[in-house]
Amino acid sequence: SHSFTMNMYLFVYDLVQFCGHSWIFTNMIIRFVTFGKDSLADTFHSIGLVMRLCQLLSVLEILHILIGIDKSRLLPRFLQITERIIILFVVINSQEEVQGKYVVCVLFFLWNLLDVVRYTYNMLARMGIYYLPLTWLNFSLCIPLYPLSVLAKGFAICVSLPYFESFGTYSIKLPFPFTFSIYFPYVLKMYLLVLFAGMCFIIRNLFSERMAHLGTGNIKNKRS
């Protein structure tokens, strides 16, 4: 049936994401245990590719919501996904000097920790398995970790600004007769405002999701 096929597709999607993020997470931890602080500087070089693939793949989640096979709310999900894509592809990927900074490791660590939990929860939920500690973790962990990741994103933008200023990456000067130029550091500074405004909205959504799934009685209903 159609719903079974869709469920299978979503299960496979979650499984692929789970494998990708688990690989990154394990890799980061093993490298840190083996090389200590030295491993942090070339984190992006060792796991950046898989990270970019996972984040590009996550754009499908917006599509899942649009076609109605995922019941999450569109705007919070859209904001979270675009935030990561902008930080990863525009800020970190375009400036090699930023790639070696510790903030990249902090960001990757937070993102992957959240995602390993989220995709594990999703996979089991698709099979109708609701494991109480995992449900609790999935809807609770994001509440402290999401604002931390926004701070790290903001910090990554601030760290990248001098490089965007000196290299002029993405800054556009339009030819005459347009006396108009786009100075990319200003765009990033404006994006910082969007990031923090979006954070308040997303945190409210995370709390309401947590209430919906962990409110008294809900877990019993899920199990029955």
Short mmCIF file of C-alpha atoms in Angstrom, two decimals:
data_model
loop_
_atom_site.label_atom_id
_atom_site.label_comp_id
_atom_site.label_asym_id
_atom_site.label_seq_id
_atom_site.Cartn_x
_atom_site.Cartn_y
_atom_site.Cartn_z
CA SER A 1 0.00 0.00 0.00
CA HIS A 2 0.96 3.64 -0.49
CA SER A 3 1.39 4.44 3.21
CA PHE A 4 3.56 1.35 3.73
CA THR A 5 5.82 2.38 0.81
CA MET A 6 6.11 5.93 2.17
CA ASN A 7 6.91 4.60 5.63
CA MET A 8 9.58 2.31 4.19
CA TYR A 9 11.04 5.23 2.23
CA LEU A 10 11.16 7.43 5.34
CA PHE A 11 12.68 4.58 7.35
CA VAL A 12 15.46 4.19 4.74
CA TYR A 13 15.97 7.97 4.67
CA ASP A 14 16.34 8.06 8.48
CA LEU A 15 18.64 5.03 8.36
CA VAL A 16 20.96 6.68 5.79
CA GLN A 17 21.08 9.89 7.84
CA PHE A 18 21.64 7.91 11.03
CA CYS A 19 24.58 6.05 9.43
CA GLY A 20 26.10 9.28 8.11
CA HIS A 21 25.84 11.15 11.39
CA SER A 22 26.96 8.17 13.49
CA TRP A 23 30.01 7.82 11.25
CA ILE A 24 30.89 11.50 11.72
CA PHE A 25 30.23 11.38 15.46
CA THR A 26 32.31 8.23 16.02
CA ASN A 27 35.06 9.54 13.78
CA MET A 28 35.25 12.81 15.72
CA ILE A 29 35.41 11.05 19.07
CA ILE A 30 38.03 8.49 17.97
CA ARG A 31 40.18 11.22 16.40
CA PHE A 32 39.92 13.34 19.53
CA VAL A 33 40.83 10.40 21.80
CA THR A 34 43.77 9.48 19.52
CA PHE A 35 45.19 12.88 18.59
CA GLY A 36 43.73 15.13 21.28
CA LYS A 37 43.61 18.82 20.43
CA ASP A 38 45.54 18.30 17.19
CA SER A 39 42.54 16.50 15.71
CA LEU A 40 40.37 19.62 15.99
CA ALA A 41 42.18 21.67 13.38
CA ASP A 42 41.59 19.29 10.50
CA THR A 43 38.14 18.05 11.51
CA PHE A 44 36.63 19.73 8.48
CA HIS A 45 39.05 18.05 6.11
CA SER A 46 38.41 14.59 7.49
CA ILE A 47 34.63 14.68 7.84
CA GLY A 48 33.54 17.77 5.90
CA LEU A 49 32.47 15.82 2.83
CA VAL A 50 30.15 13.42 4.69
CA MET A 51 28.84 16.37 6.70
CA ARG A 52 28.00 18.28 3.51
CA LEU A 53 26.29 15.23 2.00
CA CYS A 54 24.16 14.70 5.12
CA GLN A 55 23.16 18.36 5.21
CA LEU A 56 22.28 18.42 1.51
CA LEU A 57 20.22 15.29 2.01
CA SER A 58 18.35 16.97 4.87
CA VAL A 59 16.80 19.38 2.33
CA LEU A 60 14.54 16.41 1.47
CA GLU A 61 12.91 16.87 4.89
CA ILE A 62 11.40 20.15 3.69
CA LEU A 63 9.98 18.23 0.73
CA HIS A 64 8.62 15.49 3.03
CA ILE A 65 6.65 18.11 4.96
CA LEU A 66 5.43 19.84 1.78
CA ILE A 67 4.05 16.62 0.28
CA GLY A 68 2.55 15.65 3.62
CA ILE A 69 4.43 12.45 4.48
CA ASP A 70 6.06 14.13 7.46
CA LYS A 71 3.74 15.81 9.93
CA SER A 72 6.32 18.22 11.40
CA ARG A 73 5.76 21.96 11.17
CA LEU A 74 7.31 23.47 8.06
CA LEU A 75 8.73 26.80 9.23
CA PRO A 76 10.82 25.61 12.22
CA ARG A 77 12.24 22.73 10.17
CA PHE A 78 12.90 25.01 7.21
CA LEU A 79 14.75 27.52 9.42
CA GLN A 80 16.86 24.84 11.08
CA ILE A 81 17.89 23.25 7.78
CA THR A 82 18.66 26.52 5.98
CA GLU A 83 20.69 27.76 8.98
CA ARG A 84 22.96 24.77 8.75
CA ILE A 85 23.29 24.96 4.98
CA ILE A 86 24.21 28.66 5.11
CA ILE A 87 26.76 28.18 7.90
CA LEU A 88 28.26 25.03 6.38
CA PHE A 89 28.37 25.96 2.71
CA VAL A 90 28.60 29.74 2.75
CA VAL A 91 30.58 30.51 5.89
CA ILE A 92 32.76 27.48 6.61
CA ASN A 93 33.21 25.89 3.20
CA SER A 94 34.16 29.13 1.42
CA GLN A 95 36.80 30.25 3.95
CA GLU A 96 39.63 27.83 4.49
CA GLU A 97 40.89 29.85 7.47
CA VAL A 98 37.62 29.26 9.29
CA GLN A 99 37.72 25.49 8.70
CA GLY A 100 40.54 24.97 11.18
CA LYS A 101 38.86 26.88 14.01
CA TYR A 102 37.62 25.05 17.11
CA VAL A 103 34.12 26.45 16.63
CA VAL A 104 33.69 24.14 13.61
CA CYS A 105 34.29 21.11 15.86
CA VAL A 106 31.85 22.42 18.45
CA LEU A 107 29.20 22.93 15.76
CA PHE A 108 29.72 19.52 14.18
CA PHE A 109 29.67 17.87 17.60
CA LEU A 110 26.38 19.52 18.59
CA TRP A 111 24.72 18.88 15.22
CA ASN A 112 25.71 15.24 15.14
CA LEU A 113 24.78 14.54 18.74
CA LEU A 114 21.30 15.94 18.08
CA ASP A 115 20.96 14.14 14.76
CA VAL A 116 22.09 10.70 15.96
CA VAL A 117 19.39 10.87 18.65
CA ARG A 118 16.76 12.31 16.30
CA TYR A 119 17.22 9.81 13.49
CA THR A 120 17.36 6.88 15.94
CA TYR A 121 14.08 8.06 17.45
CA ASN A 122 12.53 8.55 14.00
CA MET A 123 13.57 5.11 12.76
CA LEU A 124 12.08 3.35 15.78
CA ALA A 125 8.95 5.52 15.64
CA ARG A 126 8.38 4.47 12.02
CA MET A 127 8.29 0.89 13.27
CA GLY A 128 5.92 1.85 16.05
CA ILE A 129 8.54 1.43 18.78
CA TYR A 130 8.53 4.15 21.44
CA TYR A 131 11.30 3.65 23.94
CA LEU A 132 10.62 6.05 26.81
CA PRO A 133 14.21 7.17 27.63
CA LEU A 134 14.89 7.75 23.92
CA THR A 135 11.66 9.72 23.48
CA TRP A 136 12.58 11.81 26.50
CA LEU A 137 16.12 12.36 25.18
CA ASN A 138 14.91 13.26 21.68
CA PHE A 139 12.55 15.97 22.89
CA SER A 140 14.69 17.24 25.80
CA LEU A 141 18.27 17.28 24.51
CA CYS A 142 17.51 19.79 21.75
CA ILE A 143 16.28 22.40 24.23
CA PRO A 144 19.73 23.16 25.74
CA LEU A 145 21.76 22.08 22.69
CA TYR A 146 19.91 24.05 20.02
CA PRO A 147 20.61 27.52 21.58
CA LEU A 148 24.24 26.41 22.07
CA SER A 149 24.47 25.53 18.40
CA VAL A 150 23.00 28.94 17.47
CA LEU A 151 25.67 30.62 19.60
CA ALA A 152 28.31 28.53 17.84
CA LYS A 153 26.82 29.49 14.45
CA GLY A 154 26.90 33.16 15.46
CA PHE A 155 30.49 32.75 16.62
CA ALA A 156 31.44 31.05 13.32
CA ILE A 157 29.97 34.03 11.43
CA CYS A 158 31.91 36.51 13.60
CA VAL A 159 35.14 34.53 13.11
CA SER A 160 34.58 34.49 9.33
CA LEU A 161 33.83 38.22 8.97
CA PRO A 162 37.48 39.41 8.79
CA TYR A 163 38.15 36.88 6.01
CA PHE A 164 35.08 37.92 4.05
CA GLU A 165 36.18 41.53 4.52
CA SER A 166 39.76 41.00 3.35
CA PHE A 167 39.10 38.53 0.53
CA GLY A 168 35.87 40.11 -0.67
CA THR A 169 34.29 36.66 -1.09
CA TYR A 170 30.69 36.92 -2.37
CA SER A 171 30.80 40.74 -2.32
CA ILE A 172 29.38 41.99 -5.60
CA LYS A 173 29.95 45.37 -7.22
CA LEU A 174 27.45 45.94 -9.98
CA PRO A 175 28.67 47.77 -13.12
CA PHE A 176 27.52 51.26 -14.12
CA PRO A 177 24.69 52.51 -14.24
CA PHE A 178 23.93 50.66 -10.99
CA THR A 179 25.64 52.44 -8.14
CA PHE A 180 24.98 49.46 -6.02
CA SER A 181 27.21 46.90 -4.44
CA ILE A 182 26.52 44.02 -2.12
CA TYR A 183 29.01 43.91 0.70
CA PHE A 184 28.80 40.36 1.97
CA PRO A 185 29.92 40.99 5.60
CA TYR A 186 26.83 43.23 5.97
CA VAL A 187 24.66 40.42 4.66
CA LEU A 188 26.18 38.11 7.28
CA LYS A 189 25.66 40.65 10.05
CA MET A 190 22.01 40.95 9.06
CA TYR A 191 21.79 37.18 8.96
CA LEU A 192 22.99 37.10 12.59
CA LEU A 193 19.80 38.98 13.52
CA VAL A 194 17.70 36.48 11.57
CA LEU A 195 19.52 33.64 13.31
CA PHE A 196 18.73 34.91 16.81
CA ALA A 197 15.15 35.91 15.96
CA GLY A 198 14.63 32.46 14.46
CA MET A 199 16.10 30.88 17.58
CA CYS A 200 13.34 32.29 19.82
CA PHE A 201 10.70 30.95 17.45
CA ILE A 202 12.32 27.50 17.14
CA ILE A 203 12.81 27.14 20.91
CA ARG A 204 9.12 27.85 21.46
CA ASN A 205 8.34 25.16 18.91
CA LEU A 206 10.73 22.69 20.62
CA PHE A 207 8.99 23.27 23.95
CA SER A 208 5.54 22.75 22.44
CA GLU A 209 6.72 19.56 20.69
CA ARG A 210 8.17 18.32 23.95
CA MET A 211 4.88 19.05 25.70
CA ALA A 212 2.93 17.24 22.97
CA HIS A 213 5.08 14.11 23.19
CA LEU A 214 6.00 14.06 26.87
CA GLY A 215 2.95 15.71 28.41
CA THR A 216 1.28 13.54 31.02
CA GLY A 217 -0.63 10.65 29.57
CA ASN A 218 0.76 10.95 26.04
CA ILE A 219 3.40 8.30 26.37
CA LYS A 220 0.87 5.84 27.76
CA ASN A 221 -1.38 6.51 24.76
CA LYS A 222 1.50 5.92 22.38
CA ARG A 223 2.28 2.61 23.92
CA SER A 224 -1.27 1.32 24.03
#
